[in-house]
């Protein structure tokens, strides 16, 4: 790539609300590692978003650093990517308030995740839970992001960021770049092993439905051997998400890890039943995650290195974020 051509900007973050999952890795992080040569990449630990749900402070701190270690272990080089903790860059909260004032109540009311989270946290439906999509828009717009890697279920948040940016630009001129969702084609939506109609999530009520990056190999194998296949008597490995969601999910996982096409996976297992197929998928996952787990464990023992990554990342992110914030503050009439 010509070094004189300015790279487009890619930005995303994940809440440090638990260990990263296989779904997060295959649907997002694994694909991010290949983007650094094409884009200026910013990835952050979204700890400001995490407190919309009550957190144990010590656990939140531990998980935030653990997630940073897992990002690096998964291949995100801090030299090539800007890795940082969201709360270390005050401009996120500062722009978040301004964006709140340009986001309509009706827009926030229509956000599906607010409805879902309200149902799960009925005793703590706080203002942050309602307005966090405005903070998410601020996260994106701060860095003049061109692309935001998201799963299909997150496109709504990017649409909100686009709407708010266009509204703000319509009043004040060309302030924000209009972001686009970036959705990887393979592994974008990994489903639960026990409820394949639902996305794999660390909030899954059935612990057997979700695989974590830091899990022991024997626990991963156990989960795949117990994974839901299908109620039919066909017992063949065929991709059909409507009729065979369980098997189709396992095929997609295997395809994402081996970088084979779905037809290639089907051909590989012609004549094999689920009793052969499920352990093979489990073995592929174990070997895929083994180096990530071992490297993350090593990094977590090197506290000085992690602290330096966080400090340097916040400085690099802050430089870009503060330029945008200063421009916004000037436009809305603040004394700067």
Tab-separated table of C-alpha atoms in Angstrom:
chain	number	residue	atom	x	y	z
A	1	UNK	CA	0.000	0.000	0.000
A	2	UNK	CA	1.300	3.511	-0.891
A	3	UNK	CA	2.464	5.074	2.374
A	4	UNK	CA	1.365	8.502	1.098
A	5	UNK	CA	-2.265	7.390	0.813
A	6	UNK	CA	-4.137	8.121	4.033
A	7	UNK	CA	-5.676	4.985	5.478
A	8	UNK	CA	-9.350	4.827	6.331
A	9	UNK	CA	-10.229	4.467	10.017
A	10	UNK	CA	-11.664	1.322	11.632
A	11	UNK	CA	-13.005	1.398	15.206
A	12	UNK	CA	-14.690	-0.993	17.587
A	13	UNK	CA	-14.837	-2.048	21.206
A	14	UNK	CA	-16.164	-4.825	23.420
A	15	UNK	CA	-17.501	-4.479	26.942
A	16	UNK	CA	-15.258	-6.118	29.554
A	17	UNK	CA	-18.204	-7.949	31.092
A	18	UNK	CA	-16.559	-11.385	31.018
A	19	UNK	CA	-13.963	-13.430	29.171
A	20	UNK	CA	-14.091	-13.115	25.402
A	21	UNK	CA	-16.111	-15.802	23.674
A	22	UNK	CA	-15.485	-17.952	20.629
A	23	UNK	CA	-18.252	-15.934	18.969
A	24	UNK	CA	-16.429	-12.650	19.649
A	25	UNK	CA	-13.165	-14.135	18.402
A	26	UNK	CA	-14.468	-15.668	15.155
A	27	UNK	CA	-17.031	-12.949	14.486
A	28	UNK	CA	-14.772	-9.990	15.182
A	29	UNK	CA	-11.281	-10.180	16.654
A	30	UNK	CA	-9.846	-12.867	14.339
A	31	UNK	CA	-10.844	-10.713	11.381
A	32	UNK	CA	-9.488	-7.522	12.955
A	33	UNK	CA	-5.924	-8.847	13.042
A	34	UNK	CA	-5.785	-8.740	9.252
A	35	UNK	CA	-7.032	-5.156	8.975
A	36	UNK	CA	-4.084	-3.242	10.451
A	37	UNK	CA	-2.221	-3.091	7.130
A	38	UNK	CA	-5.245	-1.599	5.364
A	39	UNK	CA	-6.712	0.695	8.028
A	40	UNK	CA	-5.864	2.876	11.020
A	41	UNK	CA	-7.443	0.658	13.672
A	42	UNK	CA	-8.732	1.740	17.085
A	43	UNK	CA	-9.989	-0.923	19.529
A	44	UNK	CA	-11.049	-0.221	23.080
A	45	UNK	CA	-12.254	-1.884	26.250
A	46	UNK	CA	-15.706	-0.321	26.670
A	47	UNK	CA	-15.720	0.011	30.462
A	48	UNK	CA	-17.961	3.119	30.408
A	49	UNK	CA	-20.658	1.047	28.724
A	50	UNK	CA	-20.207	-1.802	31.213
A	51	UNK	CA	-21.544	0.191	34.185
A	52	UNK	CA	-25.055	0.474	32.738
A	53	UNK	CA	-25.355	-2.831	34.619
A	54	UNK	CA	-24.083	-2.954	38.223
A	55	UNK	CA	-20.490	-4.201	38.387
A	56	UNK	CA	-18.220	-5.434	41.152
A	57	UNK	CA	-15.380	-2.838	40.926
A	58	UNK	CA	-12.540	-5.320	41.491
A	59	UNK	CA	-14.017	-7.720	38.926
A	60	UNK	CA	-14.436	-4.942	36.348
A	61	UNK	CA	-10.791	-3.893	36.716
A	62	UNK	CA	-9.617	-7.495	36.457
A	63	UNK	CA	-11.771	-8.245	33.418
A	64	UNK	CA	-10.702	-5.062	31.638
A	65	UNK	CA	-7.018	-5.971	31.853
A	66	UNK	CA	-7.770	-9.620	31.074
A	67	UNK	CA	-9.632	-8.554	27.950
A	68	UNK	CA	-6.746	-6.314	26.886
A	69	UNK	CA	-4.395	-9.300	27.268
A	70	UNK	CA	-6.754	-11.485	25.241
A	71	UNK	CA	-6.951	-8.885	22.444
A	72	UNK	CA	-3.165	-8.823	22.176
A	73	UNK	CA	-2.877	-12.608	22.447
A	74	UNK	CA	-5.449	-12.972	19.667
A	75	UNK	CA	-3.158	-11.064	17.330
A	76	UNK	CA	-3.877	-7.365	17.787
A	77	UNK	CA	-0.365	-5.897	17.839
A	78	UNK	CA	-0.281	-2.689	19.977
A	79	UNK	CA	2.355	-1.323	17.597
A	80	UNK	CA	0.021	-1.637	14.600
A	81	UNK	CA	-3.318	-0.950	16.339
A	82	UNK	CA	-4.378	1.638	18.911
A	83	UNK	CA	-5.518	-0.425	21.927
A	84	UNK	CA	-6.903	1.467	24.895
A	85	UNK	CA	-9.359	1.555	27.774
A	86	UNK	CA	-12.354	3.775	27.055
A	87	UNK	CA	-12.386	5.541	30.438
A	88	UNK	CA	-8.729	6.517	29.981
A	89	UNK	CA	-9.819	8.918	27.210
A	90	UNK	CA	-12.166	11.502	28.822
A	91	UNK	CA	-13.267	12.774	25.389
A	92	UNK	CA	-15.621	9.761	25.106
A	93	UNK	CA	-17.752	10.962	28.018
A	94	UNK	CA	-17.375	14.614	26.991
A	95	UNK	CA	-18.560	14.094	23.425
A	96	UNK	CA	-21.146	11.610	24.717
A	97	UNK	CA	-23.016	14.435	26.446
A	98	UNK	CA	-23.015	16.625	23.331
A	99	UNK	CA	-24.243	13.722	21.186
A	100	UNK	CA	-26.983	13.054	23.764
A	101	UNK	CA	-28.295	16.538	23.012
A	102	UNK	CA	-28.506	15.775	19.295
A	103	UNK	CA	-30.098	12.324	19.646
A	104	UNK	CA	-33.885	12.150	19.671
A	105	UNK	CA	-35.863	10.411	22.410
A	106	UNK	CA	-37.773	8.442	19.791
A	107	UNK	CA	-34.541	7.150	18.260
A	108	UNK	CA	-33.343	5.828	21.620
A	109	UNK	CA	-36.788	4.335	22.362
A	110	UNK	CA	-36.563	2.198	19.234
A	111	UNK	CA	-33.213	0.611	20.102
A	112	UNK	CA	-33.807	-3.133	20.457
A	113	UNK	CA	-30.966	-3.680	22.929
A	114	UNK	CA	-32.552	-1.264	25.413
A	115	UNK	CA	-35.698	-3.372	25.372
A	116	UNK	CA	-33.701	-6.586	25.812
A	117	UNK	CA	-31.504	-5.252	28.618
A	118	UNK	CA	-34.461	-3.667	30.409
A	119	UNK	CA	-36.185	-7.039	30.479
A	120	UNK	CA	-33.058	-8.657	31.968
A	121	UNK	CA	-32.357	-5.855	34.483
A	122	UNK	CA	-35.842	-4.804	35.554
A	123	UNK	CA	-34.572	-3.609	38.956
A	124	UNK	CA	-32.010	-1.230	37.383
A	125	UNK	CA	-33.444	0.467	34.289
A	126	UNK	CA	-31.215	3.530	34.566
A	127	UNK	CA	-30.695	6.532	32.319
A	128	UNK	CA	-27.379	5.190	31.070
A	129	UNK	CA	-29.061	2.025	29.855
A	130	UNK	CA	-31.401	4.184	27.776
A	131	UNK	CA	-28.842	6.671	26.410
A	132	UNK	CA	-25.775	4.450	25.950
A	133	UNK	CA	-26.345	4.284	22.150
A	134	UNK	CA	-25.576	8.034	22.109
A	135	UNK	CA	-22.282	7.309	23.892
A	136	UNK	CA	-21.643	4.552	21.353
A	137	UNK	CA	-22.229	7.084	18.577
A	138	UNK	CA	-19.728	9.395	20.278
A	139	UNK	CA	-17.198	6.538	20.464
A	140	UNK	CA	-17.427	6.142	16.702
A	141	UNK	CA	-17.575	9.815	15.709
A	142	UNK	CA	-14.657	10.864	17.940
A	143	UNK	CA	-12.208	9.043	15.687
A	144	UNK	CA	-13.860	10.033	12.392
A	145	UNK	CA	-14.314	6.316	11.792
A	146	UNK	CA	-15.014	5.160	8.254
A	147	UNK	CA	-15.911	1.606	9.301
A	148	UNK	CA	-17.204	-0.088	12.433
A	149	UNK	CA	-16.859	-3.903	12.568
A	150	UNK	CA	-20.194	-5.162	13.886
A	151	UNK	CA	-22.338	-8.253	13.889
A	152	UNK	CA	-25.598	-8.025	12.017
A	153	UNK	CA	-27.459	-7.351	15.280
A	154	UNK	CA	-25.359	-4.222	15.922
A	155	UNK	CA	-26.050	-2.436	12.634
A	156	UNK	CA	-28.771	-0.416	14.365
A	157	UNK	CA	-26.148	1.354	16.485
A	158	UNK	CA	-24.109	2.361	13.456
A	159	UNK	CA	-27.285	3.644	11.802
A	160	UNK	CA	-27.926	5.836	14.845
A	161	UNK	CA	-24.364	7.202	14.684
A	162	UNK	CA	-24.899	7.995	10.993
A	163	UNK	CA	-28.211	9.756	11.685
A	164	UNK	CA	-26.773	11.868	14.488
A	165	UNK	CA	-23.662	12.758	12.453
A	166	UNK	CA	-25.799	13.849	9.508
A	167	UNK	CA	-28.044	15.882	11.830
A	168	UNK	CA	-25.056	17.602	13.445
A	169	UNK	CA	-23.360	18.226	10.098
A	170	UNK	CA	-26.618	19.662	8.759
A	171	UNK	CA	-26.489	22.339	11.465
A	172	UNK	CA	-22.742	23.014	11.754
A	173	UNK	CA	-21.163	21.936	8.484
A	174	UNK	CA	-18.743	19.112	7.758
A	175	UNK	CA	-17.746	18.063	11.287
A	176	UNK	CA	-18.187	14.275	11.427
A	177	UNK	CA	-17.345	11.580	8.897
A	178	UNK	CA	-20.341	9.332	8.194
A	179	UNK	CA	-19.453	5.771	9.338
A	180	UNK	CA	-20.331	2.514	7.609
A	181	UNK	CA	-20.856	-0.913	9.225
A	182	UNK	CA	-18.182	-3.472	8.384
A	183	UNK	CA	-19.621	-6.992	8.552
A	184	UNK	CA	-17.279	-9.938	7.910
A	185	UNK	CA	-18.835	-12.599	5.666
A	186	UNK	CA	-17.672	-15.745	7.497
A	187	UNK	CA	-18.139	-16.215	11.213
A	188	UNK	CA	-20.082	-12.991	11.621
A	189	UNK	CA	-22.758	-14.618	13.727
A	190	UNK	CA	-21.779	-17.661	15.792
A	191	UNK	CA	-24.735	-19.186	17.599
A	192	UNK	CA	-25.142	-20.877	20.976
A	193	UNK	CA	-24.148	-24.561	21.096
A	194	UNK	CA	-27.265	-25.409	23.088
A	195	UNK	CA	-29.757	-22.916	21.595
A	196	UNK	CA	-28.652	-22.394	17.979
A	197	UNK	CA	-31.507	-19.988	17.378
A	198	UNK	CA	-29.683	-17.516	19.663
A	199	UNK	CA	-26.326	-15.787	19.215
A	200	UNK	CA	-23.440	-17.186	21.288
A	201	UNK	CA	-23.207	-14.852	24.255
A	202	UNK	CA	-21.510	-14.711	27.650
A	203	UNK	CA	-24.971	-13.845	29.047
A	204	UNK	CA	-26.336	-17.244	27.908
A	205	UNK	CA	-28.203	-18.803	30.812
A	206	UNK	CA	-26.896	-22.239	29.830
A	207	UNK	CA	-23.110	-22.254	30.406
A	208	UNK	CA	-22.740	-25.097	27.894
A	209	UNK	CA	-23.929	-22.842	25.072
A	210	UNK	CA	-20.930	-20.531	25.157
A	211	UNK	CA	-17.205	-21.262	24.649
A	212	UNK	CA	-14.620	-18.886	26.119
A	213	UNK	CA	-11.121	-18.105	24.867
A	214	UNK	CA	-9.596	-18.952	28.247
A	215	UNK	CA	-11.405	-22.273	28.785
A	216	UNK	CA	-9.541	-25.508	29.404
A	217	UNK	CA	-9.372	-27.865	26.372
A	218	UNK	CA	-11.262	-30.628	28.180
A	219	UNK	CA	-14.156	-28.243	28.940
A	220	UNK	CA	-14.298	-27.097	25.319
A	221	UNK	CA	-14.395	-30.714	24.082
A	222	UNK	CA	-17.177	-31.572	26.529
A	223	UNK	CA	-19.293	-28.666	25.263
A	224	UNK	CA	-18.887	-29.620	21.620
A	225	UNK	CA	-19.683	-33.278	22.258
A	226	UNK	CA	-22.910	-32.132	23.929
A	227	UNK	CA	-23.727	-29.489	21.296
A	228	UNK	CA	-27.247	-29.560	19.920
A	229	UNK	CA	-27.441	-30.990	16.415
A	230	UNK	CA	-30.911	-31.707	15.060
A	231	UNK	CA	-33.985	-33.714	15.870
A	232	UNK	CA	-34.110	-35.367	12.440
A	233	UNK	CA	-32.839	-38.891	11.830
A	234	UNK	CA	-30.676	-37.865	8.881
A	235	UNK	CA	-27.441	-37.678	10.932
A	236	UNK	CA	-25.557	-36.054	8.053
A	237	UNK	CA	-23.402	-32.938	7.946
A	238	UNK	CA	-25.321	-30.571	5.686
A	239	UNK	CA	-25.593	-26.775	5.798
A	240	UNK	CA	-29.236	-25.734	6.094
A	241	UNK	CA	-29.758	-22.988	8.720
A	242	UNK	CA	-33.545	-23.207	8.576
A	243	UNK	CA	-33.923	-26.993	8.849
A	244	UNK	CA	-30.641	-27.831	10.626
A	245	UNK	CA	-29.597	-24.796	12.721
A	246	UNK	CA	-27.425	-26.773	15.150
A	247	UNK	CA	-25.347	-28.563	12.524
A	248	UNK	CA	-25.200	-25.413	10.371
A	249	UNK	CA	-23.768	-23.483	13.324
A	250	UNK	CA	-21.067	-26.133	13.843
A	251	UNK	CA	-20.259	-26.062	10.112
A	252	UNK	CA	-19.898	-22.287	10.257
A	253	UNK	CA	-17.569	-22.517	13.272
A	254	UNK	CA	-15.413	-25.156	11.561
A	255	UNK	CA	-15.351	-23.136	8.320
A	256	UNK	CA	-14.270	-19.965	10.134
A	257	UNK	CA	-11.442	-21.755	11.966
A	258	UNK	CA	-10.126	-23.791	9.030
A	259	UNK	CA	-10.775	-20.992	6.489
A	260	UNK	CA	-12.596	-23.479	4.280
A	261	UNK	CA	-15.786	-22.759	2.394
A	262	UNK	CA	-19.024	-24.280	3.625
A	263	UNK	CA	-19.214	-26.676	0.617
A	264	UNK	CA	-15.644	-27.798	1.397
A	265	UNK	CA	-16.651	-28.580	4.983
A	266	UNK	CA	-19.692	-30.527	3.785
A	267	UNK	CA	-17.497	-32.538	1.407
A	268	UNK	CA	-14.947	-33.240	4.147
A	269	UNK	CA	-17.609	-34.902	6.289
A	270	UNK	CA	-19.546	-36.816	3.618
A	271	UNK	CA	-20.566	-40.139	5.158
A	272	UNK	CA	-19.663	-39.012	8.680
A	273	UNK	CA	-22.297	-38.820	11.386
A	274	UNK	CA	-22.556	-36.285	14.170
A	275	UNK	CA	-20.530	-38.555	16.458
A	276	UNK	CA	-17.487	-37.954	14.245
A	277	UNK	CA	-18.263	-34.380	13.254
A	278	UNK	CA	-18.817	-32.781	16.678
A	279	UNK	CA	-15.500	-33.916	18.253
A	280	UNK	CA	-13.635	-32.799	15.115
A	281	UNK	CA	-15.107	-29.314	15.447
A	282	UNK	CA	-14.200	-29.340	19.144
A	283	UNK	CA	-10.615	-30.356	18.375
A	284	UNK	CA	-10.299	-27.596	15.783
A	285	UNK	CA	-11.535	-25.030	18.323
A	286	UNK	CA	-9.155	-26.310	21.028
A	287	UNK	CA	-6.121	-26.013	18.755
A	288	UNK	CA	-7.249	-22.626	17.473
A	289	UNK	CA	-7.615	-21.192	20.977
A	290	UNK	CA	-4.642	-22.916	22.667
A	291	UNK	CA	-1.963	-20.355	21.629
A	292	UNK	CA	-4.319	-17.473	22.414
A	293	UNK	CA	-5.000	-18.757	25.936
A	294	UNK	CA	-1.341	-19.471	26.676
A	295	UNK	CA	-0.178	-16.061	25.447
A	296	UNK	CA	-2.941	-14.229	27.375
A	297	UNK	CA	-1.897	-16.029	30.560
A	298	UNK	CA	1.706	-14.941	29.972
A	299	UNK	CA	0.721	-11.314	29.356
A	300	UNK	CA	-1.389	-11.169	32.510
A	301	UNK	CA	1.717	-12.036	34.499
A	302	UNK	CA	3.505	-9.039	32.934
A	303	UNK	CA	1.591	-6.184	34.595
A	304	UNK	CA	4.199	-3.562	33.651
A	305	UNK	CA	3.831	-4.351	29.950
A	306	UNK	CA	0.014	-4.195	30.060
A	307	UNK	CA	0.112	-0.876	31.921
A	308	UNK	CA	2.434	0.550	29.277
A	309	UNK	CA	0.162	-0.642	26.454
A	310	UNK	CA	-2.834	1.020	28.146
A	311	UNK	CA	-0.956	4.292	28.744
A	312	UNK	CA	0.464	4.518	25.226
A	313	UNK	CA	-2.850	3.532	23.645
A	314	UNK	CA	-4.748	6.196	25.603
A	315	UNK	CA	-2.228	8.848	24.534
A	316	UNK	CA	-2.526	7.900	20.857
A	317	UNK	CA	-6.333	7.683	21.023
A	318	UNK	CA	-6.585	10.912	23.002
A	319	UNK	CA	-4.618	12.854	20.398
A	320	UNK	CA	-7.179	12.008	17.702
A	321	UNK	CA	-10.221	12.222	19.985
A	322	UNK	CA	-9.327	15.631	21.390
A	323	UNK	CA	-8.964	17.122	17.922
A	324	UNK	CA	-12.560	16.117	17.144
A	325	UNK	CA	-13.830	17.215	20.550
A	326	UNK	CA	-12.217	20.648	20.245
A	327	UNK	CA	-13.850	21.129	16.837
A	328	UNK	CA	-17.264	20.103	18.209
A	329	UNK	CA	-16.948	22.327	21.284
A	330	UNK	CA	-16.104	25.285	19.057
A	331	UNK	CA	-19.042	24.583	16.732
A	332	UNK	CA	-21.652	24.401	19.532
A	333	UNK	CA	-20.396	27.626	21.118
A	334	UNK	CA	-18.296	26.523	24.095
A	335	UNK	CA	-15.436	28.790	25.141
A	336	UNK	CA	-12.207	26.877	24.396
